[in-house]
Coordinates of C-alpha atoms and ligand atoms in Angstrom, one line a residue:
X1481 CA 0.0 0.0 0.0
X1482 CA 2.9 2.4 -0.2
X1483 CA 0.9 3.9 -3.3
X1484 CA -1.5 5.7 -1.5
X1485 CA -4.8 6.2 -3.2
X1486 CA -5.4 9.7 -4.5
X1487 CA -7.1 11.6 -1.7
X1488 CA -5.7 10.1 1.1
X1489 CA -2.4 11.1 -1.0
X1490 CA -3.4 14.8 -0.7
X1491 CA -4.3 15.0 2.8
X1492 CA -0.8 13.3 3.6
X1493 CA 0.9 16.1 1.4
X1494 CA -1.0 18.6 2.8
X1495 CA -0.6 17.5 6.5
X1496 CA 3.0 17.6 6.0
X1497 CA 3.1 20.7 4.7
X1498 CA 1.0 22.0 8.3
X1499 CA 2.0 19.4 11.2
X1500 CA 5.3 18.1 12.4
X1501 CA 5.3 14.6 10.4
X1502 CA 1.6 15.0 9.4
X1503 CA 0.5 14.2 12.6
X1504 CA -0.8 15.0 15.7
X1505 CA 0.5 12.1 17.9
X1506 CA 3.9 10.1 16.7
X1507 CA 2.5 6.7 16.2
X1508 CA -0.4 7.6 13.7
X1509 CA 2.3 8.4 10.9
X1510 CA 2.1 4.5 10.7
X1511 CA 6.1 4.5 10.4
X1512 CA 7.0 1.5 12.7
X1513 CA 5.1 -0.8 10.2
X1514 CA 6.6 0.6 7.3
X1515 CA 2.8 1.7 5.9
X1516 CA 1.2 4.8 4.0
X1517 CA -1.1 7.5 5.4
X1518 CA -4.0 7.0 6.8
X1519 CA -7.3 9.6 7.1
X1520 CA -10.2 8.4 8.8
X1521 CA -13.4 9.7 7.4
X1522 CA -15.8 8.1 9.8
X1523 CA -16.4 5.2 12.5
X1524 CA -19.1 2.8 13.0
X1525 CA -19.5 -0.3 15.2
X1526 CA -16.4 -2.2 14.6
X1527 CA -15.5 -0.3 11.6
X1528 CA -13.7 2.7 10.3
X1529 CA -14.3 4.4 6.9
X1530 CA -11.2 6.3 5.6
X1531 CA -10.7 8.8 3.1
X1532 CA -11.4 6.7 0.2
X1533 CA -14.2 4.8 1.8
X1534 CA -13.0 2.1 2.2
X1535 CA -14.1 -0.2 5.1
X1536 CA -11.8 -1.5 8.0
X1537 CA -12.5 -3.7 10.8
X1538 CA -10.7 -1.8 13.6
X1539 CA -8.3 -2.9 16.2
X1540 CA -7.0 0.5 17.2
X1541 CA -10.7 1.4 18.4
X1542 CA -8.7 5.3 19.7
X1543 CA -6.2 3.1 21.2
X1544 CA -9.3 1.8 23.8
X1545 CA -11.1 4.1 24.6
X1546 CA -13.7 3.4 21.6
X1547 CA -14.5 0.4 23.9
X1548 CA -18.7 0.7 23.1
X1549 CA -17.8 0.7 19.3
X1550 CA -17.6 3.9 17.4
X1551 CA -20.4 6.1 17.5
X1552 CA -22.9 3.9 19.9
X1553 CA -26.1 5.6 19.5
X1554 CA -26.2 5.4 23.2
X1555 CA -23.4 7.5 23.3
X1556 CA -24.3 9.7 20.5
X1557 CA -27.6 10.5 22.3
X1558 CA -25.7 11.6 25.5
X1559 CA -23.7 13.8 24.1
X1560 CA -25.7 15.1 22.1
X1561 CA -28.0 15.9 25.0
X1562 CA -25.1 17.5 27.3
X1563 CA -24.0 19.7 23.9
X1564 CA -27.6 20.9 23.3
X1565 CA -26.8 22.7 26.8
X1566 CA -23.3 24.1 26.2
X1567 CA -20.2 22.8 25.5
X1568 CA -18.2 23.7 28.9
X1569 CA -18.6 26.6 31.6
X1570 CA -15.5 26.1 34.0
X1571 CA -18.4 25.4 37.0
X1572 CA -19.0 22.2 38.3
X1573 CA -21.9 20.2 36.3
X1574 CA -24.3 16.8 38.0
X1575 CA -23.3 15.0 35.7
X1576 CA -19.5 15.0 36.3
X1577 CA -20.5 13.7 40.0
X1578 CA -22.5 11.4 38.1
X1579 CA -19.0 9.9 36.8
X1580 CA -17.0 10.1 39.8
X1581 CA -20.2 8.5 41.7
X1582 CA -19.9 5.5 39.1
X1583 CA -16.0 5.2 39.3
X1584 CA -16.0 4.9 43.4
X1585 CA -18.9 2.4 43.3
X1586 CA -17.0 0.2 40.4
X1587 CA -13.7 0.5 42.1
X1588 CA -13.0 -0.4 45.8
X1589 CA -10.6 1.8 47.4
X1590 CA -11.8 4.8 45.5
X1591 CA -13.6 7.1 47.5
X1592 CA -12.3 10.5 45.9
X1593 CA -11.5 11.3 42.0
X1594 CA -10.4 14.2 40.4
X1595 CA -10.9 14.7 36.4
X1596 CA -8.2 16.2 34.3
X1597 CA -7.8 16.1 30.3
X1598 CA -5.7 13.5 29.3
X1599 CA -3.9 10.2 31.1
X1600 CA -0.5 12.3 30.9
X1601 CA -1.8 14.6 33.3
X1602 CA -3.6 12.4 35.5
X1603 CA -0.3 10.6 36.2
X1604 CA 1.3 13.3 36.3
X1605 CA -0.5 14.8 38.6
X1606 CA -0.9 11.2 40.8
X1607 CA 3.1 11.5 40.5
X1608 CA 2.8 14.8 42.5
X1609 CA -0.2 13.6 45.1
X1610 CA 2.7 10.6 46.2
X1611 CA 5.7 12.8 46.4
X1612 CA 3.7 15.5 48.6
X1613 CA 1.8 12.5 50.5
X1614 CA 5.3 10.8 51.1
X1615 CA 7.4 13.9 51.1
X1616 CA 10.3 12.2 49.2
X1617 CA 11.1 12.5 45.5
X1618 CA 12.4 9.3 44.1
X1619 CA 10.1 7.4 41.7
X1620 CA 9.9 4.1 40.5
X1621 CA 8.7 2.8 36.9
X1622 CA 9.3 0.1 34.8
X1623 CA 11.0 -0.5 31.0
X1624 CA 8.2 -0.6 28.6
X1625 CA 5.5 0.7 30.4
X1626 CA 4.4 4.2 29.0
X1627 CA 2.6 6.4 31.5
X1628 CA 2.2 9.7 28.9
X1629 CA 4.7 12.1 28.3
X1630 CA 5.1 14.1 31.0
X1631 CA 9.1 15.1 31.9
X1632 CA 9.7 12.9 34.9
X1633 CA 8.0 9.7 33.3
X1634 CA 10.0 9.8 29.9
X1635 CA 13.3 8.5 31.7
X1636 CA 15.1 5.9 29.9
X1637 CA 16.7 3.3 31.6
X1638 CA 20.4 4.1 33.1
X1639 CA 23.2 1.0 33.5
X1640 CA 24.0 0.0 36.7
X1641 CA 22.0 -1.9 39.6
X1642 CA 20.6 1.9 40.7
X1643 CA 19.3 2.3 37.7
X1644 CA 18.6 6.4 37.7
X1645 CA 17.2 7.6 34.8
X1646 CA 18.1 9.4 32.0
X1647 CA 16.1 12.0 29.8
X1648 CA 14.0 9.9 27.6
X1649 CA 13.5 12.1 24.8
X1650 CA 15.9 16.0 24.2
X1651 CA 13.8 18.7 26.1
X1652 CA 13.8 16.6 29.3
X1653 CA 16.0 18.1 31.6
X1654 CA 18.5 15.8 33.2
X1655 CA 16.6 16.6 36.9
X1656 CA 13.6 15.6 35.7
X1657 CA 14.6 12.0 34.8
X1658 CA 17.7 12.0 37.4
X1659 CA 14.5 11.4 40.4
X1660 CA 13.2 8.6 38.1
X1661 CA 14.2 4.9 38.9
X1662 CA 13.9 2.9 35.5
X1663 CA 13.5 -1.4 36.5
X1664 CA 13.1 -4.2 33.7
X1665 CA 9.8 -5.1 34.6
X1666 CA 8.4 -7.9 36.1
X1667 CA 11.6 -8.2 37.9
X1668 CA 11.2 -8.8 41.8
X1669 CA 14.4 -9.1 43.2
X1670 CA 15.8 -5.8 41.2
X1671 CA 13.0 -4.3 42.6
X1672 CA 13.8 -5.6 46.2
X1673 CA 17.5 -4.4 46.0
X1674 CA 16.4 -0.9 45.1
X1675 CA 13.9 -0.8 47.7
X1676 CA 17.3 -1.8 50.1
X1677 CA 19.1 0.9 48.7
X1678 CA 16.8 3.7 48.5
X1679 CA 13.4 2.2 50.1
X1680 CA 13.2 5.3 52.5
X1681 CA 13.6 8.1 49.4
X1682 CA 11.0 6.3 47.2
X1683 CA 7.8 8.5 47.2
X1684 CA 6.3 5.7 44.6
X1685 CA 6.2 2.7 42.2
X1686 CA 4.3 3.2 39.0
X1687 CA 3.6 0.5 36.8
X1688 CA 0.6 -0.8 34.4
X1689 CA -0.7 -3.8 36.1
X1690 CA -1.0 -5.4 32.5
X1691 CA 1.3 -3.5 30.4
X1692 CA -0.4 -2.5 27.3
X1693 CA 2.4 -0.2 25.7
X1694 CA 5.0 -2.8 24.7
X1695 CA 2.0 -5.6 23.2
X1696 CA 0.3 -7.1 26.1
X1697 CA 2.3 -8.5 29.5
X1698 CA 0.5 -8.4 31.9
X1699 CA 2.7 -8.2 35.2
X1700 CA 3.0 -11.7 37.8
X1701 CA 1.5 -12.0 40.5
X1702 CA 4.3 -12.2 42.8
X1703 CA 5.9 -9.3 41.6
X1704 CA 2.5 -7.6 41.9
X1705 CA 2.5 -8.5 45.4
X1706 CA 6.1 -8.1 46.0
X1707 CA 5.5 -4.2 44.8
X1708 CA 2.6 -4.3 47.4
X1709 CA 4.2 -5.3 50.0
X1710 CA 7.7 -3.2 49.4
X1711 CA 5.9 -0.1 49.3
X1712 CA 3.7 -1.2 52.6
X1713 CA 6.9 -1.3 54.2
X1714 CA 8.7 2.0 53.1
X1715 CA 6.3 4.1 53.7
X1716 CA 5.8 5.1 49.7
X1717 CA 2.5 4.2 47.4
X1718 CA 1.5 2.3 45.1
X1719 CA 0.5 3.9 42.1
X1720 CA -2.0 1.7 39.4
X1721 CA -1.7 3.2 35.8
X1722 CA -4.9 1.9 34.9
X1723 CA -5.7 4.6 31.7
X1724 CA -5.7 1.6 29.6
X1725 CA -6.6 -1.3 32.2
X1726 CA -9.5 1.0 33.9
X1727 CA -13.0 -1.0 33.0
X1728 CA -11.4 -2.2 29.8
X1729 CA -10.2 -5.5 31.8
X1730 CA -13.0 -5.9 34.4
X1731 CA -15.7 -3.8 35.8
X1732 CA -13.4 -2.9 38.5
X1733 CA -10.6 -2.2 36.2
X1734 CA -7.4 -4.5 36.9
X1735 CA -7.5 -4.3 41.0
X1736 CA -10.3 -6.4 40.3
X1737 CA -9.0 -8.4 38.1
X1738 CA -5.5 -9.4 39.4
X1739 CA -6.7 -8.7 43.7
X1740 CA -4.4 -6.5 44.7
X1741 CA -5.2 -2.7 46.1
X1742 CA -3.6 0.1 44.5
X1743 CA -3.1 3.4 46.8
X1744 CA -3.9 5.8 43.6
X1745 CA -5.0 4.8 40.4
X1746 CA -4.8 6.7 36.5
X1747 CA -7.9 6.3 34.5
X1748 CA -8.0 7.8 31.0
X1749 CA -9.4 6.4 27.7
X1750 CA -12.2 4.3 28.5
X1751 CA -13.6 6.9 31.0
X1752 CA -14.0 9.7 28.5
X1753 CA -15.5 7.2 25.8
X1754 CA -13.8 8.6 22.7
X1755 CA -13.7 12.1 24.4
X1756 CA -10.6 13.6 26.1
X1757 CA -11.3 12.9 30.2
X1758 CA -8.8 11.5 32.2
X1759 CA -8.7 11.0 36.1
X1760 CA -6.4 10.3 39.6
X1761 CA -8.3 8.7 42.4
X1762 CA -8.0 7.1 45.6
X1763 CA -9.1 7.0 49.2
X1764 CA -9.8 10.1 50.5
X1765 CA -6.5 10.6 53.3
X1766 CA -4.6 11.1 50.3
X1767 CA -6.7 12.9 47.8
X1768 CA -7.6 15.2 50.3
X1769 CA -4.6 16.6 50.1
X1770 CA -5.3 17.7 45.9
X1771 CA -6.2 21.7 46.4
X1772 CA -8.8 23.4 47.4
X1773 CA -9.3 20.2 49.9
X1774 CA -5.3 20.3 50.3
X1775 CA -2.1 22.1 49.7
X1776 CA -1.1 20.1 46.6
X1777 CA -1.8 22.3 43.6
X1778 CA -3.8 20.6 39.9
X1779 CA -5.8 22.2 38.3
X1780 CA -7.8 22.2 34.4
X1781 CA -9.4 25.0 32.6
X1782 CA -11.2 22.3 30.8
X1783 CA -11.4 19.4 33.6
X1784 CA -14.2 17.6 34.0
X1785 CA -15.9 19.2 30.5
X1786 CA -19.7 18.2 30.4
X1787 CA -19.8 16.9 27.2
X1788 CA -16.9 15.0 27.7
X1789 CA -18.2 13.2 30.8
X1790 CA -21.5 12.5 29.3
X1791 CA -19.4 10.7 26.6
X1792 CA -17.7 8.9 29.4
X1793 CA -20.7 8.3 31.6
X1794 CA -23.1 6.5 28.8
X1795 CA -19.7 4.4 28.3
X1796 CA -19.3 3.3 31.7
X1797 CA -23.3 2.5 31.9
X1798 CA -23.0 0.0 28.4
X1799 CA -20.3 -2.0 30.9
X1800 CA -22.3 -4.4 32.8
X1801 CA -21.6 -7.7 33.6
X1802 CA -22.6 -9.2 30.6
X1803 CA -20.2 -6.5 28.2
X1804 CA -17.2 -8.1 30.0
X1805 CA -18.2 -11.6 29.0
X1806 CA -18.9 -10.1 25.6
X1807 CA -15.7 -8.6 25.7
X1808 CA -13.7 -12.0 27.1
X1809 CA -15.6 -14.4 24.7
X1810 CA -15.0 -12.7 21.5
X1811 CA -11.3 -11.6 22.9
X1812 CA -11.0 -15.2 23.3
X1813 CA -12.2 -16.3 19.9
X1814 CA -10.1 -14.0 17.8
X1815 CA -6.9 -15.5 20.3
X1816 CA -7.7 -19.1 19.5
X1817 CA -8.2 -18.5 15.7
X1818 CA -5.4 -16.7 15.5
X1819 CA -3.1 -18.9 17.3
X1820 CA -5.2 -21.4 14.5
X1821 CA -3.5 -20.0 12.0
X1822 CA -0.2 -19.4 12.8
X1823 CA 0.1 -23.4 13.6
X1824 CA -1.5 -24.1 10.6
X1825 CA 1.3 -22.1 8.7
X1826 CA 3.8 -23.3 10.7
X1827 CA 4.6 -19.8 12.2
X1828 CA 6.4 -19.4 15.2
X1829 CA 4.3 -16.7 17.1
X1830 CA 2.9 -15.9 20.8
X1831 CA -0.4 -14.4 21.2
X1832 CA -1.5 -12.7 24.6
X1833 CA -4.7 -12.0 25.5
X1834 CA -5.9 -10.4 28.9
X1835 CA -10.1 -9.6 28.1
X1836 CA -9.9 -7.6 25.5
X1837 CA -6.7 -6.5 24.9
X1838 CA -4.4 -9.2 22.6
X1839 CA -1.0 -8.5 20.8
X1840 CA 0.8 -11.0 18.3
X1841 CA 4.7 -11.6 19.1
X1842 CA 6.0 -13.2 15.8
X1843 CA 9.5 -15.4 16.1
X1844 CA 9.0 -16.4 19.9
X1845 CA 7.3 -19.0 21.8
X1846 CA 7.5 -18.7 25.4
X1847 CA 5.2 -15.3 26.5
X1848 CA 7.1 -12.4 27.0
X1849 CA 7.2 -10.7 30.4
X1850 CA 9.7 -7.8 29.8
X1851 CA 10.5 -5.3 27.7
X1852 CA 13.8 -6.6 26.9
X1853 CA 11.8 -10.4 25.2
X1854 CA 9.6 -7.8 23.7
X1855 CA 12.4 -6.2 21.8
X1856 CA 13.5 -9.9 20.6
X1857 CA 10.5 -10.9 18.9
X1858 CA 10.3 -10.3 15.0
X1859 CA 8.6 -6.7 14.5
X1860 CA 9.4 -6.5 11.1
X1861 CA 7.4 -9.9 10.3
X1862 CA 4.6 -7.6 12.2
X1863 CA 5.0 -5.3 10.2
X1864 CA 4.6 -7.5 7.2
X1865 CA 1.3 -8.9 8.8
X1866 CA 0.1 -4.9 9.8
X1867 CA 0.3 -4.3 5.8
X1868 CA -0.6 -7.4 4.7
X1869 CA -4.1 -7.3 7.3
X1870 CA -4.5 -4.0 6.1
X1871 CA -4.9 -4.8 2.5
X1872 CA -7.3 -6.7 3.4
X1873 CA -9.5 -5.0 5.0
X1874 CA -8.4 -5.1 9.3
X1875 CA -6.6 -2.1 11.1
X1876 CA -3.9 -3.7 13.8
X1877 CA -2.5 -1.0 15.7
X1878 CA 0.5 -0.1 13.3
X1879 CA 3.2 -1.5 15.8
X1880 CA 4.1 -4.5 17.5
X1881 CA 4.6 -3.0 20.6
X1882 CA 1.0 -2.0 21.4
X1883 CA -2.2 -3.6 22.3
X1884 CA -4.9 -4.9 20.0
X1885 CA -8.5 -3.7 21.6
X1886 CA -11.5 -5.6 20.9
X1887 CA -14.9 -3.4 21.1
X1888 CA -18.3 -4.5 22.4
X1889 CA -19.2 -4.0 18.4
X1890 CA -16.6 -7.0 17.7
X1891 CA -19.6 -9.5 17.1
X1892 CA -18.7 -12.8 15.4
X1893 CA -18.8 -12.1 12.2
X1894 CA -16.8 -9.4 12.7
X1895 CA -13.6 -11.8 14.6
X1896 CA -14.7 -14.5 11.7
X1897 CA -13.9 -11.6 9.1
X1898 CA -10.6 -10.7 10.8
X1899 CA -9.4 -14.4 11.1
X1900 CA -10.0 -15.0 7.2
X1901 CA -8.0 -11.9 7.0
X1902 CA -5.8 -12.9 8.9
X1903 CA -5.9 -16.5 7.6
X1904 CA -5.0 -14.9 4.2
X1905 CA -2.2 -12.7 5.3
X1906 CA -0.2 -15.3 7.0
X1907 CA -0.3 -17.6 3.9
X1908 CA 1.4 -14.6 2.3
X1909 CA 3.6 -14.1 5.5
X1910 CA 4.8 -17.7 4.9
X1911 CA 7.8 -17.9 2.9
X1912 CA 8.9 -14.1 4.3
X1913 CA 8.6 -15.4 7.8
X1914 CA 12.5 -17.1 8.2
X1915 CA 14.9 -15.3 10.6
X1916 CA 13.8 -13.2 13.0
X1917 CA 15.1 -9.3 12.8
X1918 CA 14.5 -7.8 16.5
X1919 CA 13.9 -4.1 16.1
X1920 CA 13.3 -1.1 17.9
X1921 CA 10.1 0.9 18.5
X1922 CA 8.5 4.2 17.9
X1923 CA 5.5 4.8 19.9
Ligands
PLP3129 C1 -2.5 6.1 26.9 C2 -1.8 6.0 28.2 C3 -1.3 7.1 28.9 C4 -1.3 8.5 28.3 O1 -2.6 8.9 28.1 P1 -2.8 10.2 27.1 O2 -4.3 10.5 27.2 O3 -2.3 9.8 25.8 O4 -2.0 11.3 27.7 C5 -0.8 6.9 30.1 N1 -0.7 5.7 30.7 C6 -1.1 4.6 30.0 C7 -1.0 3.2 30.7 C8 -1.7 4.7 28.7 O5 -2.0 3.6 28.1

């Protein structure tokens, strides 16, 4: 497809000419996977329209947060409704405390929730509630889990045991990262020795509790608990970065599903339905201290935006019982057919599936639980399979180091149309498929 059809061709050129790599976020320039532009005209159920009309059974679904299907009439309806009223006042609205009311009653342990724009800034901000809580700076995350792009959380890993970060990206200030911790995940006993070292200066651990950034790997159990129990006994939190987990895996989000208790959790993408919310929450000791009820300063011209939360709201209310089992049963179809047809081709490939969210790891066998075995698998054999699905009529996310998201619009037909797809694509993929060629990523 590196020919792109004719008006899809012109909004690239012209994009270019107007936005820094024709884009307004990195991994839409569909680079990693080697693929031509893409312009979306229009979504509906499981499907996207693009610029040339043509249909695509769609995987990205607004990387989650489309989790009802684009444009539910449900949805629709609601926000239509709040926008008949106005679009946003900068005053509180009912139906914001609707939200929150619905997020504390979902999620045990959350009795307080403040709404921002975006998941950046609600862990940013949830970054800021543990250092003021804990009064200490030093923050722990993990290689390959992305928590937005905010200064202090776009540290690369450093060498050495104490591994203090560097600046992730030019523009981050050495400071910034230098308070940043950077561990391979799912590794217990690094974590244990920094906690040692440095257990009385940690103010936090952040991690997704099933990383959805580098494919799907979802974090052990013991390490979960280890986390848990390390932070219990330094005296610093325990942070949940849950804007992709939060009521995508389970109606509780991913405390649910894995039992263990977070101190603050990130919500973002689900919660906003399509529409930019995001949210920190937690008991109310410690988001008490979030101004006016506190000293700890956040605030958002546009937080908590009426139409935004309607959007988010009619989501949450489509999530019953029943969606997740939706969500689980046709997650686990498209998983079973697509391991299917991978043995059937003889392809060496692992695919993980936690609910909803599924990623394809081409030239291993044995699932991958760091960012380091992530890195080993064969992305340019994924990036073969993104084109080669594309062609035919399924949009993967375009890299192999992101999560696949199944919407409650994914009926049957729609999995049995992606597997024939995808049934298709790996017969091409076949003879191409030889030595694996580990690669890096661009997210
Ligand atoms: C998407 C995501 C973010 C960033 O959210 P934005 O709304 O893009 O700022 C943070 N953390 C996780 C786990 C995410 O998946």
């Amino acid at each position: 497809m590196l020919t792109a059809p004719a008006r899809t061709e012109q909004l690239a050129a012209r994009a270019a000419r107007v936005m820094p790599g024709g884009v307004s976020s990195p991994v839409r320039a569909l680079r990693a996977v080697g693929d031509g532009p893409l312009f979306v005209d229009r979504g509906r159920g499981s499907r996207l329209f693009d610029a040339e009309g043509a249909a695509l059974i769609d995987y990205v679904c607004s990387w989650g947060a489309a989790i009802a299907g684009h444009a539910h009439p449900l949805v629709i309806e609601s926000v239509e409704r709040a926008v008949r009223d106005g679009l946003g006042f900068g005053a509180s609205t009912r139906i914001e405390v609707e939200l929150a009311e619905e997020i504390a009653d979902r999620v045990p342990g959350i009795e307080r929730v403040r709404f921002v724009c975006s998941g950046t800034e609600a862990v940013m901000s949830a970054v800021r509630l543990a250092r003021a809580a804990t009064q200490r700076d030093l923050i722990v995350k993990f290689e390959g889990c992305y928590h937005g792009h905010s200064d202090a959380l776009l540290a690369a890993a450093g060498s050495g045991l104490a591994t203090l970060g560097l600046p992730g990206s030019p523009g981050v200030p050495q400071a910034a990262a230098r308070d940043t911790i950077v561990l391979p995940f799912n590794d217990q006993s690094r974590l244990e020795a920094i906690f040692d070292e440095l257990g009385e200066r940690i103010a936090c651990i952040i991690l997704e509790p099933i990383a959805g950034n580098m494919g799907v790997v979802p974090a052990g159990p013991a390490f979960l608990l280890a986390a848990r129990r390390l932070t219990d006994e330094h005296g610093a939190l325990l942070i949940f970065d849950e804007v992709m987990t939060g009521f995508r895996v389970a109606r509780g989000g991913a405390q649910e599903r894995l039992g263990v208790r977070a101190d603050l959790v990130t919500l973002g993408k689900v919660i906003g339905g399509g529409l930019p919310v995001g949210a920190y929450a937690g008991r109310a000791s410690l988001m008490d201290l979030v101004a006016p009820a506190g000293p700890v300063y956040q605030a958002g011209t546009l937080a908590g935006n009426p139409v935004a939360v309607a959007a988010g709201l009619a989501t949450l209310r489509l999530l019953d019982n029943r969606a997740y089992e939706q969500l689980e049963a046709m997650g686990q179809l498209l998983q079973h057919g697509l391991v299917d047809g991978c043995a059937r081709r003889r392809i060496e490939a692992h695919v993980e599936r936690v609910g909803s969210m599924i990623s394809i790891f081409f030239g291993i066998h044995a699932p991958p639980r760091s960012y380091a075995q992530v890195r080993a698998a064969d992305h340019e054999s994924f990036a073969a399979f993104f084109r080669a699905m594309r062609a035919r009529g399924v949009l993967l996310p375009p890299s192999g180091f992101e999560s696949w998201f199944v919407s409650l619009a994914h009926d049957r037909s729609a999995i049995a149309g992606t597997l024939d797809a995808a049934a298709n694509a790996l017969q091409a993929l076949e003879c191409s498929l030889a030595a694996p060629v580990p690669q890096g990523s661009e997210s």
